[in-house]
Amino acid sequence: MKKQKTALITGATSGIGRATAHEFAKQGINLVLCGRRQERLDSIEKALSKEVDVHTLNFDVRDREKTLEAIASLPKEFKTIEILINNAGNAHGLDPIQSGSLDDWDAMMDINVKGLLYVSKAIIPGMTERESGHIINIGSSAGKEVYPKGNVYCASKHAVLAITEGMRIDLNPFGIKVSAVNPGLVETEFSEVRFKGDSTADGVYKGYKALQPEDVAEVIYFAVSRPAHVNLADVLMFCTAQANSTIVKKN
Ligand code: NDP
Ligand code: 8X3
């Protein structure tokens, strides 16, 4: 029987990460699911462990020591991570640069950029040693195009793309695939977090059909299921109603 691979997914408690966990379980990929909300990790583990082996890790990607410790603590059966989905992240606020909040800026740079680096730092040595693996970084259309008031979130996602390209170059001698999947508007808890739960979030996905997290999860699975010689280096995906970061056809 073909050996099942193991994937580690950050931000698996919600949205794109959770949908990817479900898609991977359907496809027989064992899972290490990461996030901070333990009750959600527990319920996803309960649902998916009927299909595949599941282990959960609770840590905040901003905490360098905890991130490295959590990944080092993986039991033997889950230690060989063949697929890393660097997905944890959010926008915090939508403000012009002159009135943006320092706390929001710290959160975005610390989570979306430094957190992704900490997790990668813990996983890459195993991949280089085995000379195989696939890292998929979840960027954004915001990593390709800056939009009004998007300033620091866009910067964090431009950084994710630069890191992706850097990883692809440096890990090339080891045969490791590195990809970026960059969605436009996806209907998740993203806007609730961005607007700190206020009612502005309610309107973001109204009047058109945004991408659903499952749409993105299918593309992520498509990327990881290509033959060994094929790497989807960079995917930009929008819902049909979205033309770019600022043009969305609404009813
Ligand atoms: P959600 O808010 O639904 O999910 C975000 C996930 O990230 C949660 O599982 C959350 O888990 C985790 N997370 C957030 N902060 C931390 C932290 N400090 N430490 C550990 N985990 C954290 O949003 P999405 O699913 O939409 O977002 C996932 C990724 O997709 C992000 O990188 C986002 O930038 C990107 N993206 C989203 C788009 C959209 O329109 N929705 C479009 C393009 C890209 P927990 O709170 O349990 O820790
Ligand atoms: C999320 C998409 O347009 O809100 O990365 O920045 S957008």
Short mmCIF file of C-alpha atoms and ligand atoms in Angstrom, two decimals:
data_model
loop_
_atom_site.label_atom_id
_atom_site.label_comp_id
_atom_site.label_asym_id
_atom_site.label_seq_id
_atom_site.Cartn_x
_atom_site.Cartn_y
_atom_site.Cartn_z
CA MET A 1 0.00 0.00 0.00
CA LYS A 2 1.18 3.53 -0.79
CA LYS A 3 2.50 5.34 2.30
CA GLN A 4 0.27 8.18 3.38
CA LYS A 5 1.91 11.60 3.55
CA THR A 6 1.66 13.95 6.54
CA ALA A 7 0.82 17.64 6.21
CA LEU A 8 1.19 20.35 8.84
CA ILE A 9 -1.36 23.14 8.43
CA THR A 10 -1.16 26.38 10.41
CA GLY A 11 -4.38 28.29 11.02
CA ALA A 12 -6.37 25.06 10.79
CA THR A 13 -9.15 26.22 13.14
CA SER A 14 -10.98 28.35 10.59
CA GLY A 15 -11.47 29.37 6.96
CA ILE A 16 -8.93 28.24 4.36
CA GLY A 17 -6.84 26.19 6.80
CA ARG A 18 -9.82 24.25 8.14
CA ALA A 19 -11.18 23.61 4.63
CA THR A 20 -7.73 22.37 3.59
CA ALA A 21 -7.67 19.98 6.55
CA HIS A 22 -11.01 18.55 5.40
CA GLU A 23 -9.86 18.26 1.77
CA PHE A 24 -6.59 16.57 2.75
CA ALA A 25 -8.40 14.13 5.06
CA LYS A 26 -10.71 13.22 2.18
CA GLN A 27 -7.62 12.50 0.10
CA GLY A 28 -5.96 10.34 2.79
CA ILE A 29 -3.28 12.79 3.94
CA ASN A 30 -2.45 12.56 7.67
CA LEU A 31 -2.65 15.84 9.52
CA VAL A 32 -0.90 18.00 12.08
CA LEU A 33 -3.36 20.81 12.75
CA CYS A 34 -2.21 24.04 14.40
CA GLY A 35 -3.99 27.01 15.93
CA ARG A 36 -4.69 28.75 19.22
CA ARG A 37 -8.34 27.78 19.77
CA GLN A 38 -8.04 24.37 21.41
CA GLU A 39 -11.76 23.57 21.43
CA ARG A 40 -11.85 23.99 17.65
CA LEU A 41 -8.72 21.88 17.21
CA ASP A 42 -10.39 19.19 19.31
CA SER A 43 -13.61 19.16 17.31
CA ILE A 44 -11.81 19.11 13.94
CA GLU A 45 -9.56 16.31 15.21
CA LYS A 46 -12.62 14.36 16.32
CA ALA A 47 -14.28 14.74 12.92
CA LEU A 48 -11.24 13.97 10.77
CA SER A 49 -9.61 11.20 12.79
CA LYS A 50 -12.28 8.88 11.40
CA GLU A 51 -10.53 9.26 8.03
CA VAL A 52 -6.81 9.83 8.76
CA ASP A 53 -4.34 10.16 11.65
CA VAL A 54 -4.59 13.60 13.25
CA HIS A 55 -2.43 15.39 15.81
CA THR A 56 -3.05 18.92 17.07
CA LEU A 57 -0.60 21.60 18.23
CA ASN A 58 -1.68 24.69 20.11
CA PHE A 59 0.68 27.65 19.77
CA ASP A 60 0.74 31.28 18.77
CA VAL A 61 3.01 31.67 15.72
CA ARG A 62 4.20 35.00 17.17
CA ASP A 63 5.91 33.13 19.99
CA ARG A 64 9.21 31.94 18.60
CA GLU A 65 10.13 29.55 21.45
CA LYS A 66 6.65 28.03 21.72
CA THR A 67 6.49 27.52 17.96
CA LEU A 68 9.82 25.70 17.84
CA GLU A 69 9.00 23.70 20.99
CA ALA A 70 5.55 22.65 19.76
CA ILE A 71 6.91 21.36 16.45
CA ALA A 72 9.85 19.63 18.18
CA SER A 73 7.34 17.88 20.48
CA LEU A 74 5.65 16.01 17.62
CA PRO A 75 5.42 12.28 18.29
CA LYS A 76 7.47 9.99 16.07
CA GLU A 77 4.54 9.05 13.82
CA PHE A 78 3.92 12.73 12.97
CA LYS A 79 7.51 13.98 12.81
CA THR A 80 8.02 13.51 9.08
CA ILE A 81 6.21 16.51 7.62
CA GLU A 82 6.13 16.16 3.84
CA ILE A 83 3.74 19.04 3.21
CA LEU A 84 3.75 22.38 5.04
CA ILE A 85 0.82 24.75 4.54
CA ASN A 86 1.82 28.15 5.93
CA ASN A 87 -1.66 29.59 6.21
CA ALA A 88 -2.04 31.24 9.66
CA GLY A 89 -2.57 34.94 9.23
CA ASN A 90 -5.03 37.77 9.10
CA ALA A 91 -5.47 41.44 8.32
CA HIS A 92 -5.81 43.66 11.37
CA GLY A 93 -7.52 46.95 10.56
CA LEU A 94 -8.09 48.84 7.31
CA ASP A 95 -6.80 52.35 7.86
CA PRO A 96 -4.83 54.97 5.96
CA ILE A 97 -1.15 54.86 6.83
CA GLN A 98 -1.36 58.19 8.71
CA SER A 99 -3.86 56.80 11.22
CA GLY A 100 -3.01 53.10 11.33
CA SER A 101 -2.53 51.39 14.69
CA LEU A 102 0.93 50.25 15.75
CA ASP A 103 -0.62 47.21 17.44
CA ASP A 104 -2.30 46.22 14.16
CA TRP A 105 0.97 46.67 12.27
CA ASP A 106 2.84 44.55 14.80
CA ALA A 107 0.19 41.83 14.63
CA MET A 108 0.34 41.60 10.82
CA MET A 109 4.11 41.60 10.54
CA ASP A 110 4.55 39.27 13.53
CA ILE A 111 1.93 36.72 12.44
CA ASN A 112 1.88 36.84 8.64
CA VAL A 113 5.62 37.25 8.12
CA LYS A 114 7.65 36.30 11.21
CA GLY A 115 5.26 33.51 12.26
CA LEU A 116 5.53 31.95 8.81
CA LEU A 117 9.33 32.10 9.12
CA TYR A 118 9.37 30.50 12.59
CA VAL A 119 7.21 27.58 11.47
CA SER A 120 9.28 27.15 8.32
CA LYS A 121 12.51 27.23 10.34
CA ALA A 122 11.24 24.28 12.39
CA ILE A 123 10.11 22.21 9.41
CA ILE A 124 12.72 22.85 6.71
CA PRO A 125 15.65 20.88 8.28
CA GLY A 126 13.68 17.61 8.01
CA MET A 127 12.89 18.38 4.38
CA THR A 128 16.47 19.23 3.44
CA GLU A 129 17.69 16.09 5.19
CA ARG A 130 15.22 13.90 3.29
CA GLU A 131 15.71 15.97 0.11
CA SER A 132 11.98 16.15 -0.46
CA GLY A 133 8.95 18.12 0.63
CA HIS A 134 6.44 20.74 -0.46
CA ILE A 135 5.88 24.11 1.18
CA ILE A 136 2.79 26.09 0.21
CA ASN A 137 2.62 29.64 1.48
CA ILE A 138 -0.79 31.28 1.48
CA GLY A 139 -0.18 34.74 0.10
CA SER A 140 -2.93 36.95 -1.28
CA SER A 141 -3.87 39.13 -4.21
CA ALA A 142 -2.80 41.78 -1.65
CA GLY A 143 0.74 40.45 -2.12
CA LYS A 144 0.63 41.41 -5.78
CA GLU A 145 -1.29 44.68 -5.72
CA VAL A 146 -1.56 47.36 -3.04
CA TYR A 147 -5.03 48.82 -2.45
CA PRO A 148 -6.18 51.91 -0.53
CA LYS A 149 -5.77 51.45 3.25
CA GLY A 150 -4.25 48.03 2.68
CA ASN A 151 -0.70 49.37 3.30
CA VAL A 152 0.76 47.09 6.00
CA TYR A 153 -1.38 44.02 5.27
CA CYS A 154 -0.31 44.31 1.62
CA ALA A 155 3.31 44.71 2.75
CA SER A 156 3.05 41.54 4.83
CA LYS A 157 1.69 39.59 1.86
CA HIS A 158 4.30 41.07 -0.53
CA ALA A 159 6.83 39.77 2.01
CA VAL A 160 5.22 36.32 1.89
CA LEU A 161 5.72 36.29 -1.88
CA ALA A 162 9.33 37.41 -1.58
CA ILE A 163 9.98 34.72 1.04
CA THR A 164 8.33 32.15 -1.21
CA GLU A 165 10.62 33.06 -4.09
CA GLY A 166 13.64 33.04 -1.78
CA MET A 167 12.70 29.63 -0.41
CA ARG A 168 12.28 28.25 -3.93
CA ILE A 169 15.79 29.39 -4.84
CA ASP A 170 17.53 28.23 -1.66
CA LEU A 171 15.71 24.90 -1.44
CA ASN A 172 16.12 24.12 -5.14
CA PRO A 173 19.27 21.98 -4.60
CA PHE A 174 17.24 19.77 -2.23
CA GLY A 175 14.39 19.03 -4.65
CA ILE A 176 11.86 20.75 -2.36
CA LYS A 177 8.82 22.30 -4.02
CA VAL A 178 7.80 25.78 -2.90
CA SER A 179 4.52 27.34 -4.02
CA ALA A 180 2.37 30.36 -3.29
CA VAL A 181 -1.42 30.25 -3.49
CA ASN A 182 -2.77 33.80 -3.62
CA PRO A 183 -6.53 34.20 -3.32
CA GLY A 184 -8.61 37.35 -3.64
CA LEU A 185 -11.73 37.73 -1.47
CA VAL A 186 -12.57 34.53 0.41
CA GLU A 187 -15.59 34.30 2.72
CA THR A 188 -14.05 33.29 6.06
CA GLU A 189 -13.61 34.88 9.50
CA PHE A 190 -10.99 37.13 7.87
CA SER A 191 -13.17 40.28 7.83
CA GLU A 192 -14.48 39.63 11.33
CA VAL A 193 -10.86 39.67 12.52
CA ARG A 194 -9.88 42.63 10.31
CA PHE A 195 -12.73 44.79 11.64
CA LYS A 196 -12.47 43.38 15.19
CA GLY A 197 -15.97 41.95 15.06
CA ASP A 198 -17.72 45.25 14.21
CA SER A 199 -20.59 45.44 11.71
CA THR A 200 -18.37 46.68 8.82
CA ALA A 201 -17.40 43.04 8.42
CA ASP A 202 -20.99 42.07 7.58
CA GLY A 203 -21.02 43.86 4.22
CA VAL A 204 -17.74 42.57 2.82
CA TYR A 205 -19.12 39.44 1.18
CA LYS A 206 -22.58 40.84 0.30
CA GLY A 207 -23.88 41.35 -3.25
CA TYR A 208 -21.62 38.83 -5.01
CA LYS A 209 -20.39 35.30 -4.57
CA ALA A 210 -16.94 35.43 -2.99
CA LEU A 211 -14.52 32.51 -3.12
CA GLN A 212 -15.37 29.91 -0.50
CA PRO A 213 -12.60 28.38 1.61
CA GLU A 214 -13.27 25.01 -0.07
CA ASP A 215 -12.46 26.58 -3.48
CA VAL A 216 -9.01 27.50 -2.21
CA ALA A 217 -8.55 24.13 -0.48
CA GLU A 218 -9.19 22.33 -3.79
CA VAL A 219 -6.47 24.38 -5.48
CA ILE A 220 -4.06 23.67 -2.62
CA TYR A 221 -4.76 19.95 -2.98
CA PHE A 222 -4.33 20.21 -6.76
CA ALA A 223 -0.89 21.74 -6.15
CA VAL A 224 0.20 19.02 -3.72
CA SER A 225 -1.08 16.22 -5.93
CA ARG A 226 0.91 17.10 -9.08
CA PRO A 227 3.53 14.61 -10.29
CA ALA A 228 7.00 14.85 -8.70
CA HIS A 229 8.42 16.91 -11.60
CA VAL A 230 5.65 19.57 -11.53
CA ASN A 231 5.56 22.57 -9.19
CA LEU A 232 2.75 25.15 -9.30
CA ALA A 233 5.01 28.03 -8.33
CA ASP A 234 2.43 30.79 -8.03
CA VAL A 235 -1.36 30.77 -8.31
CA LEU A 236 -3.55 33.89 -8.31
CA MET A 237 -7.24 33.11 -7.91
CA PHE A 238 -10.30 35.35 -7.75
CA CYS A 239 -14.04 34.79 -7.64
CA THR A 240 -15.62 35.61 -11.00
CA ALA A 241 -17.02 38.89 -9.65
CA GLN A 242 -13.54 40.17 -8.74
CA ALA A 243 -11.25 41.67 -11.39
CA ASN A 244 -8.50 42.95 -9.12
CA SER A 245 -8.04 44.27 -5.59
CA THR A 246 -10.41 47.21 -6.12
CA ILE A 247 -12.91 46.10 -8.76
CA VAL A 248 -15.71 43.77 -7.62
CA LYS A 249 -18.99 43.52 -9.54
CA LYS A 250 -21.75 43.63 -6.92
CA ASN A 251 -25.54 43.36 -7.40
P1 NDP B 1 -9.58 33.09 9.22
O1 NDP B 1 -9.64 34.25 10.14
O2 NDP B 1 -10.84 32.34 8.94
O3 NDP B 1 -8.45 32.05 9.70
C1 NDP B 1 -7.21 32.50 10.18
C2 NDP B 1 -6.48 31.34 10.83
O4 NDP B 1 -5.19 31.79 11.26
C3 NDP B 1 -7.21 30.80 12.05
O5 NDP B 1 -7.19 29.39 12.02
C4 NDP B 1 -6.39 31.32 13.22
O6 NDP B 1 -6.41 30.36 14.27
C5 NDP B 1 -4.98 31.41 12.61
N1 NDP B 1 -4.19 32.41 13.30
C6 NDP B 1 -4.38 33.75 13.32
N2 NDP B 1 -3.49 34.36 14.12
C7 NDP B 1 -2.70 33.36 14.64
C8 NDP B 1 -1.61 33.35 15.55
N3 NDP B 1 -1.13 34.47 16.10
N4 NDP B 1 -1.03 32.16 15.83
C9 NDP B 1 -1.51 31.01 15.31
N5 NDP B 1 -2.55 30.96 14.43
C10 NDP B 1 -3.14 32.12 14.11
O7 NDP B 1 -8.97 33.66 7.85
P2 NDP B 1 -8.64 32.98 6.42
O8 NDP B 1 -8.90 31.54 6.43
O9 NDP B 1 -9.29 33.82 5.42
O10 NDP B 1 -7.08 33.29 6.36
C11 NDP B 1 -6.09 32.29 6.17
C12 NDP B 1 -4.96 32.86 5.34
O11 NDP B 1 -5.46 33.24 4.06
C13 NDP B 1 -4.33 34.13 5.93
O12 NDP B 1 -2.93 34.06 5.76
C14 NDP B 1 -4.92 35.25 5.08
O13 NDP B 1 -4.10 36.37 5.02
C15 NDP B 1 -5.02 34.54 3.74
N6 NDP B 1 -5.96 35.13 2.79
C16 NDP B 1 -7.28 35.32 3.11
C17 NDP B 1 -8.14 35.87 2.18
C18 NDP B 1 -9.56 36.18 2.48
O14 NDP B 1 -10.17 37.02 1.77
N7 NDP B 1 -10.19 35.55 3.46
C19 NDP B 1 -7.67 36.21 0.83
C20 NDP B 1 -6.27 35.96 0.60
C21 NDP B 1 -5.46 35.42 1.54
P3 NDP B 1 -6.54 30.68 15.84
O15 NDP B 1 -7.30 31.96 15.97
O16 NDP B 1 -7.24 29.48 16.40
O17 NDP B 1 -5.13 30.77 16.28
C1 8X3 B 2 -7.35 38.99 1.60
C2 8X3 B 2 -7.91 39.62 0.38
O1 8X3 B 2 -8.45 41.86 -0.69
O2 8X3 B 2 -9.03 41.60 1.64
O3 8X3 B 2 -5.98 38.80 1.50
O4 8X3 B 2 -6.75 41.86 0.97
S1 8X3 B 2 -8.04 41.32 0.60
#
